[in-house]
Short mmCIF file of C-alpha atoms in Angstrom, two decimals:
data_model
loop_
_atom_site.label_atom_id
_atom_site.label_comp_id
_atom_site.label_asym_id
_atom_site.label_seq_id
_atom_site.Cartn_x
_atom_site.Cartn_y
_atom_site.Cartn_z
CA MET P 1 -33.10 -23.30 8.87
CA ARG P 2 -31.54 -24.93 5.25
CA SER P 3 -27.81 -25.29 5.37
CA VAL P 4 -25.30 -23.48 3.43
CA ALA P 5 -21.72 -24.53 3.64
CA THR P 6 -20.02 -22.05 3.85
CA ASP P 7 -18.83 -19.16 5.30
CA SER P 8 -21.40 -17.47 6.74
CA PRO P 9 -23.49 -20.10 8.56
CA ALA P 10 -25.12 -22.55 9.72
CA PRO P 11 -24.07 -25.83 11.35
CA ALA P 12 -26.33 -28.72 10.11
CA ARG P 13 -26.76 -26.18 5.96
CA PRO P 14 -24.04 -25.00 4.90
CA ALA P 15 -24.95 -22.53 2.52
CA ALA P 16 -25.20 -21.66 -0.66
CA ALA P 17 -24.95 -18.88 -4.37
CA GLY P 18 -24.37 -16.18 -7.86
CA ALA P 19 -25.59 -14.44 -11.16
CA ARG P 20 -24.75 -10.91 -13.06
CA ALA P 21 -23.01 -8.37 -11.19
CA PRO P 22 -25.57 -6.03 -9.09
CA GLY P 23 -24.98 -2.83 -10.03
CA ALA P 24 -22.77 -3.51 -12.99
CA GLY P 25 -25.54 -1.26 -14.87
CA ALA P 26 -27.70 -3.14 -17.22
CA GLY P 27 -27.47 -7.04 -18.19
CA PRO P 28 -27.72 -8.17 -22.01
CA GLY P 29 -31.07 -6.82 -23.81
CA ARG P 30 -32.08 -4.50 -20.32
CA ALA P 31 -31.98 -0.81 -21.07
CA PRO P 32 -28.20 0.80 -19.53
CA ARG P 33 -29.04 1.75 -15.93
CA GLN P 34 -27.78 5.70 -14.62
CA PRO P 35 -24.10 4.25 -13.53
CA ARG P 36 -24.07 5.06 -10.02
CA ALA P 37 -21.86 6.43 -7.33
CA PRO P 38 -18.95 3.23 -6.26
CA TRP P 39 -20.08 2.62 -2.51
CA ALA P 40 -24.12 2.86 -3.94
CA ALA P 41 -22.57 -0.18 -6.02
CA GLY P 42 -20.97 -1.66 -3.66
CA PHE P 43 -24.02 -1.49 -0.86
CA GLY P 44 -26.45 -2.69 -3.28
CA GLN P 45 -24.47 -6.04 -4.02
CA ALA P 46 -23.97 -6.82 -0.72
CA VAL P 47 -28.09 -6.44 -0.19
CA PRO P 48 -28.72 -10.00 -0.78
CA VAL P 49 -25.54 -11.47 1.59
CA MET P 50 -27.54 -9.11 4.33
CA LEU P 51 -30.47 -10.72 4.40
CA GLY P 52 -29.48 -13.78 4.40
CA TYR P 53 -26.45 -12.96 6.78
CA VAL P 54 -28.52 -10.63 9.44
CA PRO P 55 -31.05 -14.39 10.56
CA VAL P 56 -28.31 -16.80 10.30
CA ALA P 57 -26.00 -13.98 12.68
CA PHE P 58 -29.05 -14.06 14.90
CA ALA P 59 -29.39 -17.46 15.16
CA PHE P 60 -25.63 -18.16 16.08
CA GLY P 61 -26.58 -14.87 19.12
CA VAL P 62 -29.10 -16.98 20.54
CA LEU P 63 -27.54 -20.15 20.77
CA GLY P 64 -24.23 -18.62 22.05
CA HIS P 65 -26.42 -16.46 24.90
CA THR P 66 -28.24 -19.95 25.33
CA ALA P 67 -24.81 -22.19 26.10
CA GLY P 68 -24.02 -19.28 28.76
CA LEU P 69 -21.55 -17.85 26.58
CA PRO P 70 -20.24 -14.84 27.33
CA TRP P 71 -21.42 -11.31 24.68
CA TRP P 72 -18.44 -10.35 23.88
CA ALA P 73 -16.77 -14.01 22.89
CA MET P 74 -20.24 -13.44 19.81
CA VAL P 75 -18.78 -10.07 18.89
CA ALA P 76 -15.46 -10.62 18.81
CA MET P 77 -15.70 -14.81 17.31
CA SER P 78 -17.76 -12.87 14.31
CA ALA P 79 -16.40 -9.16 14.30
CA PHE P 80 -11.99 -11.40 14.35
CA VAL P 81 -13.32 -15.19 13.03
CA TYR P 82 -16.27 -13.78 10.72
CA GLY P 83 -16.91 -17.35 9.58
CA GLY P 84 -19.95 -19.05 9.57
CA SER P 85 -19.53 -22.14 9.52
CA SER P 86 -16.37 -22.54 11.58
CA GLN P 87 -18.31 -19.92 14.61
CA PHE P 88 -21.49 -22.28 15.19
CA ALA P 89 -19.14 -25.26 15.15
CA ALA P 90 -16.86 -23.67 17.13
CA LEU P 91 -20.13 -23.22 19.39
CA GLN P 92 -21.13 -26.84 19.43
CA LEU P 93 -17.46 -27.45 20.89
CA LEU P 94 -17.11 -24.65 23.81
CA ALA P 95 -21.07 -25.99 25.15
CA VAL P 96 -19.54 -29.53 25.54
CA GLY P 97 -16.17 -28.61 26.89
CA ALA P 98 -13.53 -29.01 24.01
CA ALA P 99 -9.70 -27.88 24.40
CA PRO P 100 -9.07 -25.11 23.45
CA TYR P 101 -6.47 -26.89 20.83
CA ALA P 102 -9.70 -29.12 20.23
CA ILE P 103 -11.71 -25.70 19.25
CA VAL P 104 -9.08 -24.05 16.99
CA LEU P 105 -7.73 -27.49 14.91
CA THR P 106 -11.83 -28.28 13.80
CA THR P 107 -11.23 -23.92 12.90
CA PHE P 108 -8.35 -24.70 10.79
CA VAL P 109 -9.42 -27.12 8.63
CA VAL P 110 -13.84 -26.49 8.86
CA ASN P 111 -12.14 -22.75 7.10
CA LEU P 112 -9.05 -24.95 4.93
CA ARG P 113 -11.26 -23.85 1.68
CA HIS P 114 -10.26 -19.94 2.07
CA LEU P 115 -6.94 -20.83 0.20
CA LEU P 116 -8.21 -21.57 -2.44
CA LEU P 117 -10.83 -18.65 -3.04
CA SER P 118 -8.19 -16.39 -2.39
CA ALA P 119 -6.07 -17.65 -4.34
CA ALA P 120 -8.36 -17.95 -7.24
CA ILE P 121 -9.22 -13.74 -6.76
CA ALA P 122 -6.31 -12.48 -6.12
CA PRO P 123 -5.11 -12.17 -9.59
CA ARG P 124 -8.14 -8.95 -10.34
CA LEU P 125 -5.97 -7.59 -6.42
CA ALA P 126 -2.61 -6.89 -8.43
CA GLY P 127 -1.76 -3.38 -7.82
CA TRP P 128 -3.40 -3.12 -4.97
CA ARG P 129 -1.38 -1.80 -2.29
CA ARG P 130 -0.52 -4.83 0.71
CA ARG P 131 -2.36 -3.50 3.14
CA GLU P 132 -5.87 -3.39 1.26
CA GLN P 133 -4.94 -6.60 0.13
CA ALA P 134 -4.83 -8.13 3.23
CA LEU P 135 -8.83 -6.29 4.39
CA PHE P 136 -9.84 -7.74 1.48
CA ALA P 137 -8.37 -10.90 2.67
CA TYR P 138 -9.56 -10.60 5.76
CA GLU P 139 -13.04 -10.52 4.78
CA LEU P 140 -13.33 -12.81 2.15
CA THR P 141 -16.21 -15.23 3.09
CA ASP P 142 -17.98 -17.81 0.80
CA GLU P 143 -20.19 -15.25 0.18
CA ALA P 144 -18.34 -12.19 -0.43
CA PHE P 145 -16.13 -14.98 -2.79
CA ALA P 146 -18.82 -15.65 -5.00
CA VAL P 147 -20.02 -11.95 -5.19
CA HIS P 148 -16.90 -10.42 -6.46
CA SER P 149 -16.15 -12.90 -7.99
CA ALA P 150 -19.85 -12.42 -10.70
CA GLN P 151 -18.53 -8.46 -10.71
CA TYR P 152 -15.40 -8.66 -12.16
CA ALA P 153 -15.93 -11.72 -14.38
CA GLU P 154 -17.98 -8.67 -15.91
CA ARG P 155 -15.63 -5.07 -15.11
CA ALA P 156 -12.01 -6.78 -14.46
CA GLU P 157 -11.24 -2.91 -13.06
CA ARG P 158 -13.91 -1.61 -9.74
CA PRO P 159 -13.31 0.76 -8.21
CA LYS P 160 -11.70 0.24 -4.68
CA ALA P 161 -14.10 1.94 -2.57
CA GLU P 162 -16.94 -0.23 -3.64
CA VAL P 163 -15.44 -3.04 -3.51
CA PHE P 164 -14.58 -2.19 0.34
CA THR P 165 -17.85 -0.23 1.04
CA PHE P 166 -19.33 -4.55 0.21
CA ASN P 167 -16.96 -5.52 2.43
CA THR P 168 -17.85 -3.70 5.18
CA ALA P 169 -21.63 -3.53 4.91
CA VAL P 170 -22.13 -6.84 4.59
CA HIS P 171 -19.20 -7.98 8.17
CA ALA P 172 -21.06 -5.39 9.61
CA SER P 173 -24.42 -7.50 8.74
CA TRP P 174 -23.09 -10.65 10.44
CA VAL P 175 -21.64 -8.65 13.89
CA ALA P 176 -24.35 -6.90 14.22
CA GLY P 177 -27.43 -9.66 13.57
CA THR P 178 -24.97 -11.12 16.47
CA LEU P 179 -25.21 -9.01 19.04
CA ALA P 180 -28.49 -8.00 18.23
CA GLY P 181 -28.71 -12.50 18.33
CA VAL P 182 -27.44 -12.52 21.95
CA LEU P 183 -29.14 -9.78 23.38
CA ALA P 184 -32.40 -10.58 22.25
CA GLY P 185 -31.18 -14.00 24.46
CA ASP P 186 -34.43 -16.43 25.26
CA LEU P 187 -36.84 -14.53 21.85
CA VAL P 188 -37.92 -17.72 19.73
CA THR P 189 -37.07 -16.84 16.05
CA ASP P 190 -38.05 -18.89 12.53
CA VAL P 191 -35.97 -17.16 10.92
CA GLU P 192 -37.61 -19.74 7.89
CA ALA P 193 -41.29 -18.03 8.76
CA TRP P 194 -39.88 -15.68 6.04
CA GLY P 195 -38.21 -17.20 3.68
CA LEU P 196 -34.67 -15.91 4.35
CA ASP P 197 -33.12 -19.04 4.60
CA TYR P 198 -33.35 -18.76 1.38
CA ALA P 199 -31.62 -15.87 -0.05
CA LEU P 200 -27.97 -16.67 -0.31
CA PRO P 201 -29.32 -19.88 -1.95
CA ALA P 202 -30.86 -18.11 -4.27
CA MET P 203 -28.29 -15.35 -4.59
CA PHE P 204 -25.64 -18.25 -5.47
CA MET P 205 -28.97 -19.71 -8.11
CA ALA P 206 -28.58 -16.40 -9.70
CA LEU P 207 -24.88 -15.84 -9.40
CA LEU P 208 -24.31 -19.16 -11.06
CA ALA P 209 -27.38 -18.65 -13.37
CA ALA P 210 -26.39 -15.12 -14.73
CA GLY P 211 -23.02 -14.56 -15.04
CA VAL P 212 -20.16 -17.31 -13.15
CA ILE P 213 -21.01 -19.70 -16.44
CA ALA P 214 -20.23 -18.56 -19.44
CA ASP P 215 -20.13 -21.45 -21.05
CA ARG P 216 -20.84 -25.48 -21.84
CA ARG P 217 -17.93 -26.13 -19.96
CA GLY P 218 -18.58 -23.49 -16.86
CA LEU P 219 -22.17 -25.77 -16.68
CA ALA P 220 -19.70 -29.37 -16.26
CA VAL P 221 -17.59 -28.00 -13.57
CA ALA P 222 -20.99 -26.82 -11.80
CA VAL P 223 -22.52 -30.26 -11.72
CA VAL P 224 -20.09 -31.82 -11.09
CA ALA P 225 -18.53 -29.63 -8.19
CA GLY P 226 -22.07 -29.60 -6.87
CA GLY P 227 -22.47 -33.66 -7.21
CA GLY P 228 -19.36 -34.36 -5.42
CA ALA P 229 -19.79 -32.35 -2.62
CA VAL P 230 -23.43 -33.15 -2.31
CA GLY P 231 -21.39 -36.74 -2.60
CA LEU P 232 -19.00 -35.74 1.05
CA THR P 233 -21.33 -34.17 3.12
CA LEU P 234 -23.45 -37.63 2.86
CA LEU P 235 -20.63 -39.22 3.64
CA GLY P 236 -19.97 -36.69 6.70
CA LEU P 237 -17.78 -34.79 5.11
CA GLN P 238 -18.99 -31.61 5.41
CA TYR P 239 -16.28 -29.59 5.97
CA TRP P 240 -14.47 -31.26 3.13
CA ALA P 241 -16.64 -30.66 0.66
CA VAL P 242 -16.49 -26.69 -1.22
CA LEU P 243 -12.17 -27.43 -0.89
CA VAL P 244 -12.06 -31.01 -2.56
CA ALA P 245 -15.42 -30.91 -4.15
CA ALA P 246 -14.50 -27.54 -6.16
CA ALA P 247 -10.47 -27.94 -6.42
CA VAL P 248 -11.26 -31.77 -8.67
CA ALA P 249 -13.82 -30.02 -10.61
CA ALA P 250 -11.62 -26.80 -12.19
CA THR P 251 -9.39 -29.76 -12.38
CA PHE P 252 -11.58 -31.01 -14.59
CA GLY P 253 -12.27 -28.12 -15.68
CA LEU P 254 -9.23 -27.95 -16.50
CA ALA P 255 -8.29 -31.11 -18.59
CA VAL P 256 -11.33 -30.32 -20.51
CA ALA P 257 -10.42 -26.75 -21.47
CA GLU P 258 -6.23 -28.55 -22.85
CA ARG P 259 -8.41 -31.15 -24.23
CA GLU P 260 -10.80 -29.30 -26.05
CA GLY P 261 -7.40 -26.74 -26.73
CA ARG P 262 -8.93 -24.05 -26.40
CA ALA P 263 -8.24 -21.21 -24.99
CA ASP P 264 -10.09 -20.17 -21.47
CA ASP P 265 -12.84 -18.53 -20.90
CA GLY P 266 -14.30 -20.57 -23.69
CA GLU P 267 -13.32 -18.59 -26.75
CA ALA P 268 -12.58 -21.48 -29.35
CA VAL P 269 -9.27 -21.09 -30.96
CA ARG P 270 -7.39 -23.34 -32.81
CA THR P 271 -4.62 -23.52 -30.71
CA GLU P 272 -1.60 -25.01 -32.92
CA GLY P 273 0.94 -22.54 -31.45
CA VAL P 274 -0.75 -21.31 -28.57
CA PRO P 275 2.37 -21.50 -25.32
CA GLY P 276 1.82 -23.14 -22.49
CA ARG P 277 0.30 -26.57 -24.27
CA MET J 1 -13.50 -21.77 30.26
CA SER J 2 -12.23 -18.71 32.03
CA HIS J 3 -12.29 -15.37 30.16
CA LEU J 4 -8.84 -15.35 29.71
CA VAL J 5 -8.62 -19.39 27.95
CA LEU J 6 -11.85 -18.35 25.37
CA ALA J 7 -10.32 -14.97 23.81
CA LEU J 8 -7.83 -16.99 23.95
CA THR J 9 -9.14 -19.44 21.58
CA ILE J 10 -10.99 -16.88 19.92
CA ALA J 11 -7.87 -15.13 19.13
CA GLY J 12 -6.72 -18.76 17.72
CA MET J 13 -9.82 -18.81 15.23
CA ALA J 14 -9.12 -15.83 14.26
CA ALA J 15 -5.51 -17.02 13.23
CA VAL J 16 -5.74 -20.06 11.93
CA THR J 17 -9.48 -17.62 9.21
CA PHE J 18 -6.84 -15.23 8.46
CA GLY J 19 -3.99 -17.66 7.20
CA PRO J 20 -5.34 -19.21 4.20
CA ARG J 21 -7.30 -15.93 3.73
CA LEU J 22 -4.40 -14.17 3.34
CA VAL J 23 -1.33 -16.06 2.27
CA PRO J 24 -2.55 -17.14 -1.35
CA THR J 25 -3.64 -13.30 -1.87
CA LEU J 26 -0.33 -11.76 -0.64
CA PHE J 27 2.02 -14.88 -2.90
CA LEU J 28 -0.52 -15.17 -6.07
CA ALA J 29 -1.94 -11.07 -6.77
CA ALA J 30 0.98 -10.21 -8.81
CA ALA J 31 2.83 -13.40 -9.18
CA ALA J 32 3.19 -14.27 -13.17
CA LEU J 33 1.56 -17.86 -12.84
CA PRO J 34 1.94 -20.70 -15.87
CA ARG J 35 -0.65 -20.95 -18.16
CA PRO J 36 -2.59 -24.35 -16.44
CA VAL J 37 -2.08 -22.32 -13.46
CA VAL J 38 -4.77 -19.59 -15.04
CA VAL J 39 -6.56 -22.29 -16.42
CA TRP J 40 -7.30 -24.14 -13.21
CA LEU J 41 -7.44 -20.96 -11.58
CA ARG J 42 -9.94 -19.83 -13.14
CA GLN J 43 -13.08 -22.46 -13.19
CA VAL J 44 -13.15 -22.04 -8.84
CA PRO J 45 -15.99 -19.30 -8.93
CA PRO J 46 -18.25 -21.55 -10.94
CA ALA J 47 -17.06 -25.00 -8.20
CA VAL J 48 -17.34 -23.30 -5.69
CA ILE J 49 -20.65 -21.87 -5.84
CA ALA J 50 -22.06 -24.16 -7.33
CA ALA J 51 -20.70 -26.77 -4.52
CA LEU J 52 -21.47 -24.03 -1.66
CA LEU J 53 -25.80 -24.61 -3.23
CA ALA J 54 -26.04 -27.98 -4.25
CA PRO J 55 -25.07 -29.43 -0.48
CA SER J 56 -28.32 -27.01 0.42
CA LEU J 57 -30.40 -28.01 -1.43
CA PHE J 58 -30.35 -31.77 -1.58
CA ALA J 59 -29.59 -32.75 2.09
CA PRO J 60 -29.98 -29.44 3.68
CA ALA J 61 -29.97 -31.63 6.98
CA GLY J 62 -26.87 -32.81 5.99
CA THR J 63 -28.67 -35.93 4.13
CA LEU J 64 -30.50 -36.49 1.30
CA ASP J 65 -33.86 -35.33 0.73
CA LEU J 66 -36.00 -35.23 -2.14
CA GLY J 67 -39.67 -35.43 -0.93
CA PRO J 68 -42.02 -32.61 0.28
CA GLY J 69 -40.45 -31.95 3.03
CA ASN J 70 -37.47 -29.74 1.25
CA PRO J 71 -39.27 -26.95 -0.51
CA GLY J 72 -36.47 -25.24 -1.53
CA LEU J 73 -34.88 -28.27 -3.81
CA TRP J 74 -38.00 -28.15 -6.46
CA LEU J 75 -37.87 -23.75 -6.09
CA ALA J 76 -34.27 -24.55 -7.20
CA VAL J 77 -35.70 -25.43 -10.38
CA PRO J 78 -38.11 -22.34 -11.73
CA THR J 79 -35.26 -19.74 -9.97
CA LEU J 80 -33.08 -21.61 -12.01
CA LEU J 81 -34.67 -20.47 -15.16
CA LEU J 82 -36.01 -17.43 -14.02
CA ALA J 83 -31.92 -16.18 -13.14
CA TRP J 84 -30.89 -17.66 -16.09
CA ARG J 85 -33.30 -15.88 -18.89
CA THR J 86 -33.90 -12.36 -17.07
CA ARG J 87 -30.30 -12.61 -15.75
CA ASN J 88 -31.74 -9.87 -13.28
CA PHE J 89 -30.02 -10.62 -9.91
CA TYR J 90 -32.67 -9.02 -7.66
CA LEU J 91 -35.39 -10.06 -9.78
CA THR J 92 -33.81 -14.21 -8.79
CA ILE J 93 -33.20 -13.47 -4.86
CA ALA J 94 -36.76 -11.87 -4.71
CA PHE J 95 -38.25 -14.89 -5.86
CA GLY J 96 -36.60 -17.34 -4.33
CA ILE J 97 -37.48 -15.79 -0.46
CA GLY J 98 -40.93 -14.59 -1.92
CA SER J 99 -41.76 -18.48 -3.76
CA LEU J 100 -40.28 -20.20 -0.68
CA ALA J 101 -42.89 -18.10 1.76
CA LEU J 102 -45.23 -18.30 0.43
CA LEU J 103 -45.00 -21.14 -0.70
CA ARG J 104 -44.58 -22.11 3.58
CA LEU J 105 -47.28 -19.77 4.24
CA VAL J 106 -50.45 -21.84 2.18
CA THR J 107 -48.47 -25.37 3.23
CA GLY J 108 -48.96 -24.71 7.13
#
């Protein structure tokens, strides 16, 4: 399998993705489409993520079966923890009989990067009910963050039905894939045969190239973050790679923005007298 | 490990995962943040997505692999170009998956 350093994912591989948001209507230069129902738009955005999640979750289930873990534990992990790389890490630790506290601590470290995702997406949830914010946060994986960020960059207001349909569909595919893997048990599988291990990387590329990177500064930030994450991964710090590289790159982006003296979002604004600088 | 201990371990994992997802959401959703913080947070999406993507392309097995045994890296070039030129989300993903499957079929 290819790696995805993500919330979906794979042990030895961190995963990837990013583009114009599907369901958001037409891209520049394309004929506008019929507006879709919110749930249909959300489900449409979820399909590529589900394509990536199901094979990985399936592999997780098979590995759990092989390690002799009960089916309910595997399904519970996918339902309640819902963090790919941390689940694979926990599986390896369980297989070698590690202490529970070590497993919980490792999970905490692997999933710390969600602090950054949660902080970055939070302003989009202003005005939501607390329990809606909590439910959203519960299902905030790397891939969900990527898709929601791209969508919100295009449309500041999205129907909640769209957002929660996406989250529910993606989460359900993760749990269902896990259960299928547990049940399939000894069936050996080769997800690579279908190229599906490229679904998430391709999605990240689509999101990056077609929406999230708005200008040269965004491109520079992405290059710094990508280079930093590769470097940290090669140093064996894959669990810290996303958090540290992204934080450093965002700081770099802020410095460039301040130096260019522009407002964010690439609007070139001469900034004499702009408050806050 | 007994079933009870296993269940408690999973509960602990769930708690330490949900915490970092929940706390910033609840505290920052309605907060009036200083401008530099807002600008910094706007850089996070491209930074995070690139940080997720790059290691899966350059080091799919945890070590640097720039050779022909790592087709995903070379396929990233046309995939990114296609995404940038067409801005078509589904076309890009279909192209990536299809190309890799085809490549593996051809090269065995």
